[in-house]
């Protein structure tokens, strides 16, 4: 079902006219109300009235995570604090969190976009949504919560943790939709197996998973283990939270971006140059309708490409491909760029290997060394040492072929790698410690 036919299927020309009007208004607002934007625009020699066409967007300076940090906590708010009814924050890897705010209307827009998102994923009125995203400063829990309510579904605000109890509740309440991170979905599947509960014992039909990168293979694994459709949802606190883009249940190929509220661009992360549609680069977003925390050309550091071909589902919004990695989770191992997603891809293509792994990087003298610890299935683990050794060798070989750098593979006991309840921590870089 399409939640908002008028906007979601609007011809491009009409959509772009709306985008331009909204862009002009938001640029005017940040220039007038936020000292940081005024200063940066003055330095770049652009005034709000210079934005005459959508293409003029590229004249505006970028906003980065550092800008947010420098204006911690409320310095980039574009409305007085008394109009801010909610604050969220995302924990960074270092230091202070990134803080974002919402007016009453922002919360309303967000609920609307999350209702669209869920509808796009095939969720509808009458569904029972088991929402295991964390509630709190993280945008996942409350974002899904408001969206599911707006859609008219029933929400179970379970939040993360206590997996056995989650499974009992899903079973007893007849939940039909599961929302959580993909790593937690797998965690749930494993605990179900341990508890002797099969997918047929549950009524879950679809899962809406995001907040961390996951591969196509991981999707297949989740779909098989839980007997559901797994849909990818993308978002980030700085732009709104979940509900920036989502796959449609019809195709599961590319995430539709809600372009009447957010303008995407793809840039070359090194030069900042805007790349033509279809090219791979860093995703940049400008919010068009947010009041409390509008952002102009925010550099997400996420890497993807835009798909401009129309989708069979009828939505006219451009899509973005599944996130391929980040410009900053890129690991440099002995000079070679390595993305954790490449490692996951290789691991998931090997039979008997479980989707639980950790990448540990350290230095031996001046040399970077990378170890991939990965769980194997019970059957394999109880096999002879020789079998385990040859499997490890085979994975090392395949990783080397894909990554162009060698690493050590350590097969570990089933269930020995710490399970996540939210975003999985896959990389331990001891070089930085
Ligand atoms: O993770 C918002 C969210 C909540 C999205 C629930 C989806 C579901 P942050 O904590 O600010 O916000 O983290 C944002 O997470 O820049 C990406 O690097 C990563 N990310 C989010 N969704 C995906 C996804 C939420 N589907 C950061 N695939 C983003 C890959 C994702 N990475």
Tab-separated table of C-alpha atoms and ligand atoms in Angstrom:
chain	number	residue	atom	x	y	z
A	1	UNK	CA	0.000	0.000	0.000
A	2	UNK	CA	1.170	3.533	-0.733
A	3	UNK	CA	0.518	5.679	2.339
A	4	UNK	CA	0.616	9.068	0.642
A	5	UNK	CA	-0.287	8.516	-3.031
A	6	UNK	CA	-0.161	12.188	-3.886
A	7	UNK	CA	3.438	12.753	-2.875
A	8	UNK	CA	4.915	9.306	-3.284
A	9	UNK	CA	3.832	8.952	-6.909
A	10	UNK	CA	4.156	12.585	-7.940
A	11	UNK	CA	5.645	13.231	-11.407
A	12	UNK	CA	9.300	14.347	-11.080
A	13	UNK	CA	8.631	17.808	-12.420
A	14	UNK	CA	6.022	18.607	-9.802
A	15	UNK	CA	8.218	17.076	-7.104
A	16	UNK	CA	11.180	19.200	-8.117
A	17	UNK	CA	9.053	22.340	-8.032
A	18	UNK	CA	8.106	21.534	-4.441
A	19	UNK	CA	11.712	20.739	-3.566
A	20	UNK	CA	12.891	24.106	-4.883
A	21	UNK	CA	10.258	26.044	-2.949
A	22	UNK	CA	11.099	24.171	0.241
A	23	UNK	CA	14.842	24.490	-0.313
A	24	UNK	CA	14.589	28.261	-0.705
A	25	UNK	CA	12.557	28.474	2.485
A	26	UNK	CA	14.931	26.325	4.567
A	27	UNK	CA	18.030	28.169	3.368
A	28	UNK	CA	16.378	31.451	4.289
A	29	UNK	CA	15.501	30.059	7.721
A	30	UNK	CA	18.967	28.783	8.597
A	31	UNK	CA	20.574	31.970	7.310
A	32	UNK	CA	18.329	34.084	9.520
A	33	UNK	CA	18.253	31.881	12.621
A	34	UNK	CA	21.515	29.942	12.901
A	35	UNK	CA	24.776	31.871	13.335
A	36	UNK	CA	26.842	28.926	12.125
A	37	UNK	CA	25.079	28.716	8.747
A	38	UNK	CA	25.105	32.463	8.266
A	39	UNK	CA	28.860	32.563	8.869
A	40	UNK	CA	29.571	29.649	6.555
A	41	UNK	CA	27.379	31.028	3.783
A	42	UNK	CA	28.941	34.482	4.103
A	43	UNK	CA	32.395	32.924	3.871
A	44	UNK	CA	31.331	31.043	0.742
A	45	UNK	CA	29.778	34.195	-0.696
A	46	UNK	CA	26.233	32.790	-1.094
A	47	UNK	CA	23.030	34.441	0.010
A	48	UNK	CA	19.613	32.790	0.316
A	49	UNK	CA	18.396	34.676	-2.767
A	50	UNK	CA	21.138	33.008	-4.852
A	51	UNK	CA	19.215	29.732	-4.690
A	52	UNK	CA	17.204	30.092	-7.892
A	53	UNK	CA	17.297	26.521	-9.180
A	54	UNK	CA	17.745	23.130	-7.500
A	55	UNK	CA	21.176	22.980	-9.039
A	56	UNK	CA	22.213	25.990	-6.940
A	57	UNK	CA	22.209	23.665	-3.945
A	58	UNK	CA	25.790	22.788	-4.769
A	59	UNK	CA	26.857	26.371	-4.095
A	60	UNK	CA	26.068	25.890	-0.402
A	61	UNK	CA	28.784	24.714	2.002
A	62	UNK	CA	28.678	21.193	3.440
A	63	UNK	CA	27.792	20.459	7.046
A	64	UNK	CA	29.872	17.822	8.832
A	65	UNK	CA	29.824	15.862	12.057
A	66	UNK	CA	32.549	18.246	13.300
A	67	UNK	CA	30.201	21.226	12.789
A	68	UNK	CA	27.662	19.437	14.978
A	69	UNK	CA	30.275	18.734	17.612
A	70	UNK	CA	31.479	22.326	17.675
A	71	UNK	CA	27.935	23.525	18.249
A	72	UNK	CA	27.193	20.969	20.980
A	73	UNK	CA	24.579	20.652	22.338
A	74	UNK	CA	21.949	23.064	20.922
A	75	UNK	CA	23.951	25.529	18.817
A	76	UNK	CA	22.466	24.513	15.459
A	77	UNK	CA	18.821	24.661	16.519
A	78	UNK	CA	16.895	27.039	14.277
A	79	UNK	CA	14.050	27.716	16.735
A	80	UNK	CA	14.045	28.900	20.359
A	81	UNK	CA	14.429	26.042	22.839
A	82	UNK	CA	10.874	26.467	24.120
A	83	UNK	CA	9.590	25.278	20.741
A	84	UNK	CA	11.670	22.098	20.955
A	85	UNK	CA	9.496	19.308	22.320
A	86	UNK	CA	11.972	16.400	21.953
A	87	UNK	CA	15.698	15.813	21.891
A	88	UNK	CA	17.512	12.714	20.631
A	89	UNK	CA	21.205	11.958	20.455
A	90	UNK	CA	23.430	9.434	18.779
A	91	UNK	CA	26.490	8.114	20.465
A	92	UNK	CA	29.618	8.669	18.494
A	93	UNK	CA	32.680	6.486	18.717
A	94	UNK	CA	34.469	9.264	20.577
A	95	UNK	CA	33.462	11.872	23.109
A	96	UNK	CA	30.201	13.750	23.158
A	97	UNK	CA	27.037	12.591	21.442
A	98	UNK	CA	25.450	14.352	18.480
A	99	UNK	CA	22.321	16.135	19.675
A	100	UNK	CA	19.248	16.795	17.548
A	101	UNK	CA	15.911	18.486	18.322
A	102	UNK	CA	12.315	18.357	17.085
A	103	UNK	CA	9.403	20.774	17.210
A	104	UNK	CA	5.863	19.506	17.529
A	105	UNK	CA	5.527	19.701	13.767
A	106	UNK	CA	8.824	17.827	13.260
A	107	UNK	CA	7.527	14.967	15.410
A	108	UNK	CA	4.363	14.971	13.333
A	109	UNK	CA	6.316	14.894	10.039
A	110	UNK	CA	8.497	12.097	11.363
A	111	UNK	CA	5.464	10.002	12.371
A	112	UNK	CA	4.026	10.571	8.901
A	113	UNK	CA	7.255	9.506	7.187
A	114	UNK	CA	7.559	6.449	9.407
A	115	UNK	CA	3.964	5.510	8.566
A	116	UNK	CA	4.953	5.767	4.877
A	117	UNK	CA	8.062	3.717	5.585
A	118	UNK	CA	6.170	0.921	7.272
A	119	UNK	CA	3.490	0.904	4.559
A	120	UNK	CA	6.263	0.692	1.948
A	121	UNK	CA	7.603	-2.367	3.789
A	122	UNK	CA	4.167	-4.001	3.561
A	123	UNK	CA	2.969	-3.244	7.091
A	124	UNK	CA	-0.664	-2.234	7.559
A	125	UNK	CA	-3.445	-1.548	9.990
A	126	UNK	CA	-4.174	-4.676	11.982
A	127	UNK	CA	-0.511	-5.650	12.164
A	128	UNK	CA	1.104	-6.183	15.543
A	129	UNK	CA	4.493	-4.513	15.488
A	130	UNK	CA	7.053	-5.962	17.886
A	131	UNK	CA	9.385	-2.984	18.194
A	132	UNK	CA	12.726	-4.144	19.573
A	133	UNK	CA	14.687	-1.029	18.603
A	134	UNK	CA	16.064	0.676	21.693
A	135	UNK	CA	13.848	3.344	23.276
A	136	UNK	CA	15.677	6.369	24.600
A	137	UNK	CA	18.067	8.882	23.105
A	138	UNK	CA	18.481	6.551	20.107
A	139	UNK	CA	15.947	7.474	17.409
A	140	UNK	CA	15.034	3.877	16.521
A	141	UNK	CA	12.550	2.991	19.277
A	142	UNK	CA	10.424	6.128	19.342
A	143	UNK	CA	10.707	6.692	15.591
A	144	UNK	CA	9.140	3.324	14.813
A	145	UNK	CA	6.710	3.669	17.670
A	146	UNK	CA	5.095	6.871	16.432
A	147	UNK	CA	5.084	5.660	12.835
A	148	UNK	CA	3.377	2.374	13.644
A	149	UNK	CA	0.743	4.190	15.695
A	150	UNK	CA	0.147	6.683	12.877
A	151	UNK	CA	-0.303	3.788	10.487
A	152	UNK	CA	-2.934	2.352	12.801
A	153	UNK	CA	-1.008	-0.795	13.717
A	154	UNK	CA	-0.669	-2.121	17.252
A	155	UNK	CA	2.748	-1.428	18.776
A	156	UNK	CA	4.491	-3.591	21.342
A	157	UNK	CA	7.138	-1.190	22.751
A	158	UNK	CA	9.436	-3.958	23.926
A	159	UNK	CA	12.796	-2.187	23.270
A	160	UNK	CA	16.011	-4.257	23.177
A	161	UNK	CA	17.204	-7.002	25.496
A	162	UNK	CA	15.969	-10.101	27.305
A	163	UNK	CA	15.652	-12.122	24.155
A	164	UNK	CA	13.851	-15.140	25.624
A	165	UNK	CA	11.125	-12.889	26.934
A	166	UNK	CA	10.916	-11.156	23.539
A	167	UNK	CA	10.285	-14.499	21.879
A	168	UNK	CA	7.638	-15.466	24.412
A	169	UNK	CA	5.847	-12.163	23.850
A	170	UNK	CA	6.011	-12.421	20.067
A	171	UNK	CA	4.518	-15.874	20.318
A	172	UNK	CA	1.816	-15.095	22.881
A	173	UNK	CA	0.774	-11.744	21.380
A	174	UNK	CA	0.797	-13.042	17.809
A	175	UNK	CA	3.141	-10.308	16.577
A	176	UNK	CA	3.213	-10.034	12.776
A	177	UNK	CA	6.027	-7.521	12.250
A	178	UNK	CA	9.477	-7.448	13.828
A	179	UNK	CA	11.490	-4.229	13.948
A	180	UNK	CA	15.089	-4.237	15.224
A	181	UNK	CA	18.665	-4.173	13.961
A	182	UNK	CA	19.541	-7.013	11.562
A	183	UNK	CA	22.152	-8.332	13.998
A	184	UNK	CA	19.546	-8.516	16.733
A	185	UNK	CA	17.151	-10.309	14.367
A	186	UNK	CA	19.772	-13.022	13.935
A	187	UNK	CA	20.335	-13.129	17.648
A	188	UNK	CA	16.596	-13.707	18.125
A	189	UNK	CA	16.654	-16.464	15.486
A	190	UNK	CA	19.484	-18.236	17.319
A	191	UNK	CA	17.807	-18.055	20.699
A	192	UNK	CA	14.597	-19.375	19.117
A	193	UNK	CA	16.511	-22.365	17.850
A	194	UNK	CA	18.035	-23.003	21.278
A	195	UNK	CA	14.592	-22.785	22.835
A	196	UNK	CA	13.144	-25.190	20.298
A	197	UNK	CA	10.819	-22.590	18.791
A	198	UNK	CA	10.412	-22.750	15.037
A	199	UNK	CA	9.390	-19.874	12.728
A	200	UNK	CA	5.995	-21.579	12.283
A	201	UNK	CA	5.301	-21.051	15.974
A	202	UNK	CA	5.344	-17.302	15.343
A	203	UNK	CA	3.171	-15.134	13.103
A	204	UNK	CA	5.953	-12.725	12.075
A	205	UNK	CA	5.602	-12.041	8.345
A	206	UNK	CA	7.973	-9.164	7.742
A	207	UNK	CA	10.943	-7.519	9.455
A	208	UNK	CA	12.061	-3.906	9.033
A	209	UNK	CA	15.753	-3.882	9.793
A	210	UNK	CA	18.336	-1.115	9.754
A	211	UNK	CA	20.575	1.196	11.773
A	212	UNK	CA	23.668	-0.781	10.763
A	213	UNK	CA	25.105	-2.190	7.548
A	214	UNK	CA	24.091	-5.682	6.457
A	215	UNK	CA	24.712	-7.642	3.301
A	216	UNK	CA	22.403	-9.367	0.815
A	217	UNK	CA	23.636	-12.693	2.183
A	218	UNK	CA	22.704	-11.665	5.671
A	219	UNK	CA	19.226	-10.827	4.375
A	220	UNK	CA	18.875	-14.327	2.951
A	221	UNK	CA	20.055	-15.815	6.211
A	222	UNK	CA	17.532	-13.823	8.280
A	223	UNK	CA	14.713	-14.564	5.846
A	224	UNK	CA	15.477	-18.260	5.936
A	225	UNK	CA	15.956	-18.548	9.675
A	226	UNK	CA	12.845	-16.553	10.571
A	227	UNK	CA	10.718	-17.426	7.538
A	228	UNK	CA	9.959	-13.760	6.799
A	229	UNK	CA	10.582	-10.957	4.303
A	230	UNK	CA	13.429	-8.753	5.525
A	231	UNK	CA	13.277	-5.090	4.476
A	232	UNK	CA	16.132	-2.599	4.728
A	233	UNK	CA	15.445	0.785	6.325
A	234	UNK	CA	17.940	3.624	6.471
A	235	UNK	CA	18.149	6.824	8.434
A	236	UNK	CA	20.340	8.882	10.697
A	237	UNK	CA	19.698	11.075	13.697
A	238	UNK	CA	21.157	14.179	12.070
A	239	UNK	CA	18.588	14.016	9.259
A	240	UNK	CA	15.624	12.777	11.327
A	241	UNK	CA	16.198	9.214	12.499
A	242	UNK	CA	14.733	6.151	10.770
A	243	UNK	CA	12.422	6.959	7.852
A	244	UNK	CA	14.776	8.702	5.442
A	245	UNK	CA	14.616	5.808	2.979
A	246	UNK	CA	13.294	2.252	2.821
A	247	UNK	CA	12.939	-0.661	0.409
A	248	UNK	CA	9.519	-1.527	-0.948
A	249	UNK	CA	8.144	-5.001	-0.333
A	250	UNK	CA	7.425	-5.328	-4.083
A	251	UNK	CA	11.079	-5.169	-5.159
A	252	UNK	CA	13.403	-5.171	-2.139
A	253	UNK	CA	15.862	-3.474	-4.456
A	254	UNK	CA	17.034	-0.001	-3.582
A	255	UNK	CA	15.670	2.171	-0.802
A	256	UNK	CA	13.126	4.846	-1.802
A	257	UNK	CA	14.212	8.230	-0.479
A	258	UNK	CA	11.431	10.515	0.738
A	259	UNK	CA	12.548	13.277	-1.551
A	260	UNK	CA	9.748	15.677	-0.760
A	261	UNK	CA	11.481	16.042	2.636
A	262	UNK	CA	15.144	15.277	1.908
A	263	UNK	CA	17.322	16.043	-1.117
A	264	UNK	CA	20.062	13.455	-1.677
A	265	UNK	CA	23.346	14.116	-3.459
A	266	UNK	CA	26.279	11.806	-4.117
A	267	UNK	CA	29.689	13.398	-3.896
A	268	UNK	CA	33.277	12.372	-4.340
A	269	UNK	CA	34.402	12.141	-0.701
A	270	UNK	CA	37.867	13.448	-1.551
A	271	UNK	CA	37.019	16.446	-3.707
A	272	UNK	CA	33.450	17.235	-2.611
A	273	UNK	CA	32.393	17.312	-6.263
A	274	UNK	CA	28.809	16.245	-7.026
A	275	UNK	CA	28.761	13.007	-9.023
A	276	UNK	CA	26.226	12.140	-11.740
A	277	UNK	CA	23.360	9.770	-10.855
A	278	UNK	CA	24.450	6.140	-10.778
A	279	UNK	CA	27.967	6.810	-9.552
A	280	UNK	CA	29.141	5.534	-6.235
A	281	UNK	CA	30.194	8.036	-3.585
A	282	UNK	CA	29.348	9.677	-0.285
A	283	UNK	CA	25.694	10.368	0.413
A	284	UNK	CA	24.808	13.955	1.346
A	285	UNK	CA	21.388	15.111	2.566
A	286	UNK	CA	19.605	18.435	2.860
A	287	UNK	CA	16.442	18.493	4.947
A	288	UNK	CA	13.581	20.467	3.386
A	289	UNK	CA	10.909	20.638	6.046
A	290	UNK	CA	12.519	20.309	9.452
A	291	UNK	CA	12.007	23.234	11.827
A	292	UNK	CA	14.141	22.665	14.930
A	293	UNK	CA	17.178	21.069	13.346
A	294	UNK	CA	17.376	21.748	9.614
A	295	UNK	CA	20.626	20.558	8.011
A	296	UNK	CA	22.144	21.753	4.782
A	297	UNK	CA	24.252	19.334	2.731
A	298	UNK	CA	25.072	17.007	5.609
A	299	UNK	CA	27.906	14.624	4.798
A	300	UNK	CA	26.693	11.250	6.049
A	301	UNK	CA	29.979	9.401	5.324
A	302	UNK	CA	27.779	6.560	4.057
A	303	UNK	CA	28.661	5.178	0.664
A	304	UNK	CA	26.053	4.276	-1.938
A	305	UNK	CA	24.753	5.217	-5.369
A	306	UNK	CA	21.438	6.632	-6.546
A	307	UNK	CA	19.073	4.655	-8.743
A	308	UNK	CA	16.970	6.942	-10.916
A	309	UNK	CA	15.072	4.295	-12.883
A	310	UNK	CA	11.397	4.122	-11.892
A	311	UNK	CA	10.336	1.272	-9.635
A	312	UNK	CA	7.452	-1.078	-10.371
A	313	UNK	CA	5.858	-0.228	-7.034
A	314	UNK	CA	4.722	3.101	-8.485
A	315	UNK	CA	6.760	5.418	-6.255
A	316	UNK	CA	8.539	8.096	-8.237
A	317	UNK	CA	11.195	8.862	-5.633
A	318	UNK	CA	14.776	8.013	-6.490
A	319	UNK	CA	16.228	5.058	-4.685
A	320	UNK	CA	19.605	4.556	-3.077
A	321	UNK	CA	21.383	1.252	-3.138
A	322	UNK	CA	21.964	-0.612	0.107
A	323	UNK	CA	24.728	1.186	2.014
A	324	UNK	CA	28.040	-0.253	0.849
A	325	UNK	CA	30.161	1.032	3.701
A	326	UNK	CA	31.279	4.270	5.258
A	327	UNK	CA	34.085	6.581	4.334
A	328	UNK	CA	35.228	6.290	7.930
A	329	UNK	CA	34.691	2.649	8.885
A	330	UNK	CA	36.998	1.896	6.070
A	331	UNK	CA	39.936	0.047	7.573
A	332	UNK	CA	43.379	0.531	6.202
A	333	UNK	CA	45.345	-2.652	6.594
A	334	UNK	CA	48.923	-2.393	5.452
A	335	UNK	CA	47.848	0.341	3.076
A	336	UNK	CA	44.938	-1.565	1.602
A	337	UNK	CA	41.419	-0.188	2.045
A	338	UNK	CA	39.139	-2.806	3.550
A	339	UNK	CA	35.440	-2.490	4.290
A	340	UNK	CA	33.937	-4.764	6.951
A	341	UNK	CA	31.035	-5.360	4.538
A	342	UNK	CA	33.415	-7.112	2.117
A	343	UNK	CA	34.495	-9.460	4.892
A	344	UNK	CA	30.904	-10.186	5.821
A	345	UNK	CA	30.095	-10.927	2.222
A	346	UNK	CA	32.830	-13.557	1.991
A	347	UNK	CA	31.974	-15.149	5.342
A	348	UNK	CA	28.292	-15.434	4.511
A	349	UNK	CA	29.020	-17.216	1.265
A	350	UNK	CA	30.696	-20.127	3.064
A	351	UNK	CA	28.634	-23.007	4.344
A	352	UNK	CA	28.851	-23.835	8.035
A	353	UNK	CA	29.949	-20.304	8.911
A	354	UNK	CA	27.579	-18.464	11.217
A	355	UNK	CA	26.738	-14.763	10.782
A	356	UNK	CA	28.567	-13.844	13.982
A	357	UNK	CA	32.019	-12.442	13.576
A	358	UNK	CA	34.446	-9.900	14.854
A	359	UNK	CA	37.386	-8.255	13.158
A	360	UNK	CA	40.391	-7.573	15.354
A	361	UNK	CA	43.196	-5.380	14.141
A	362	UNK	CA	46.489	-4.929	15.894
A	363	UNK	CA	50.091	-4.122	15.242
A	364	UNK	CA	52.956	-6.561	15.303
A	365	UNK	CA	55.976	-4.333	15.262
A	366	UNK	CA	55.250	-1.937	12.442
A	367	UNK	CA	52.961	-4.341	10.659
A	368	UNK	CA	49.158	-4.269	10.788
A	369	UNK	CA	47.659	-7.657	11.501
A	370	UNK	CA	44.024	-8.504	11.039
A	371	UNK	CA	42.270	-11.434	12.632
A	372	UNK	CA	38.749	-12.448	11.735
A	373	UNK	CA	37.046	-14.447	14.453
A	374	UNK	CA	33.984	-16.242	13.238
A	375	UNK	CA	31.601	-18.747	14.721
A	376	UNK	CA	30.950	-22.032	12.996
A	377	UNK	CA	27.915	-24.256	13.303
A	378	UNK	CA	27.708	-26.880	16.061
A	379	UNK	CA	28.167	-29.667	13.510
A	380	UNK	CA	31.397	-28.214	12.185
A	381	UNK	CA	32.749	-27.295	15.587
A	382	UNK	CA	32.440	-30.862	16.823
A	383	UNK	CA	34.336	-32.086	13.766
A	384	UNK	CA	37.984	-33.077	13.784
A	385	UNK	CA	40.678	-30.462	14.217
A	386	UNK	CA	41.851	-31.200	10.691
A	387	UNK	CA	38.473	-30.256	9.245
A	388	UNK	CA	38.414	-27.009	11.213
A	389	UNK	CA	41.915	-26.132	10.149
A	390	UNK	CA	41.186	-26.673	6.513
A	391	UNK	CA	38.008	-24.592	6.735
A	392	UNK	CA	39.942	-21.741	8.352
A	393	UNK	CA	42.556	-21.983	5.605
A	394	UNK	CA	39.857	-21.872	2.963
A	395	UNK	CA	38.266	-18.752	4.460
A	396	UNK	CA	41.683	-17.100	4.715
A	397	UNK	CA	42.236	-17.843	1.048
A	398	UNK	CA	38.872	-16.450	-0.035
A	399	UNK	CA	39.311	-13.327	2.085
A	400	UNK	CA	42.705	-12.760	0.592
A	401	UNK	CA	41.313	-13.011	-2.922
A	402	UNK	CA	38.586	-10.474	-2.189
A	403	UNK	CA	40.480	-8.026	0.014
A	404	UNK	CA	43.901	-8.210	-1.597
A	405	UNK	CA	45.415	-8.411	1.861
A	406	UNK	CA	45.955	-11.447	4.045
A	407	UNK	CA	44.441	-12.037	7.449
A	408	UNK	CA	44.236	-14.767	10.034
A	409	UNK	CA	40.966	-16.599	10.526
A	410	UNK	CA	40.087	-18.058	13.882
A	411	UNK	CA	37.059	-20.311	14.056
A	412	UNK	CA	35.398	-19.982	17.401
A	413	UNK	CA	32.844	-21.960	19.322
A	414	UNK	CA	29.155	-21.403	18.555
A	415	UNK	CA	27.674	-18.585	20.683
A	416	UNK	CA	31.046	-17.346	21.928
A	417	UNK	CA	31.007	-13.943	20.233
A	418	UNK	CA	29.073	-11.407	22.221
A	419	UNK	CA	25.554	-10.880	20.839
A	420	UNK	CA	24.225	-7.433	20.139
A	421	UNK	CA	20.911	-6.018	21.266
A	422	UNK	CA	21.306	-2.917	19.164
A	423	UNK	CA	24.016	-2.071	16.696
A	424	UNK	CA	26.634	-4.824	16.446
A	425	UNK	CA	30.230	-3.936	17.185
A	426	UNK	CA	32.131	-5.805	14.511
A	427	UNK	CA	35.523	-4.152	14.581
A	428	UNK	CA	38.009	-3.903	17.411
A	429	UNK	CA	40.890	-1.771	16.286
A	430	UNK	CA	43.598	-2.116	18.900
A	431	UNK	CA	45.913	0.113	16.880
A	432	UNK	CA	43.848	3.093	18.040
A	433	UNK	CA	43.761	2.132	21.713
B	1	LIG	O1	20.597	4.352	13.161
B	1	LIG	C1	18.566	5.580	12.714
B	1	LIG	C2	17.859	4.320	12.410
B	1	LIG	C3	17.151	3.652	13.401
B	1	LIG	C4	17.857	3.804	11.116
B	1	LIG	C5	16.460	2.494	13.128
B	1	LIG	C6	17.163	2.629	10.813
B	1	LIG	C7	16.474	1.975	11.818
B	1	LIG	P1	22.081	6.814	13.992
B	1	LIG	O2	22.210	6.106	15.286
B	1	LIG	O3	22.309	8.276	13.977
B	1	LIG	O4	20.635	6.627	13.404
B	1	LIG	O5	23.077	6.101	12.971
B	1	LIG	C8	23.110	6.500	11.629
B	1	LIG	O6	23.778	4.266	10.959
B	1	LIG	O7	24.841	7.083	9.027
B	1	LIG	C9	24.624	4.657	8.799
B	1	LIG	O8	26.038	4.633	8.865
B	1	LIG	C10	24.063	3.603	9.737
B	1	LIG	N1	22.825	3.047	9.168
B	1	LIG	C11	21.544	3.349	9.474
B	1	LIG	N2	20.686	2.580	8.759
B	1	LIG	C12	21.451	1.795	7.950
B	1	LIG	C13	21.189	0.793	6.976
B	1	LIG	C14	20.026	5.425	13.105
B	1	LIG	N3	19.943	0.408	6.656
B	1	LIG	C15	24.108	5.661	10.852
B	1	LIG	N4	22.243	0.229	6.349
B	1	LIG	C16	24.078	5.952	9.375
B	1	LIG	C17	23.519	0.592	6.640
B	1	LIG	C18	22.817	2.108	8.214
B	1	LIG	N5	23.831	1.506	7.556
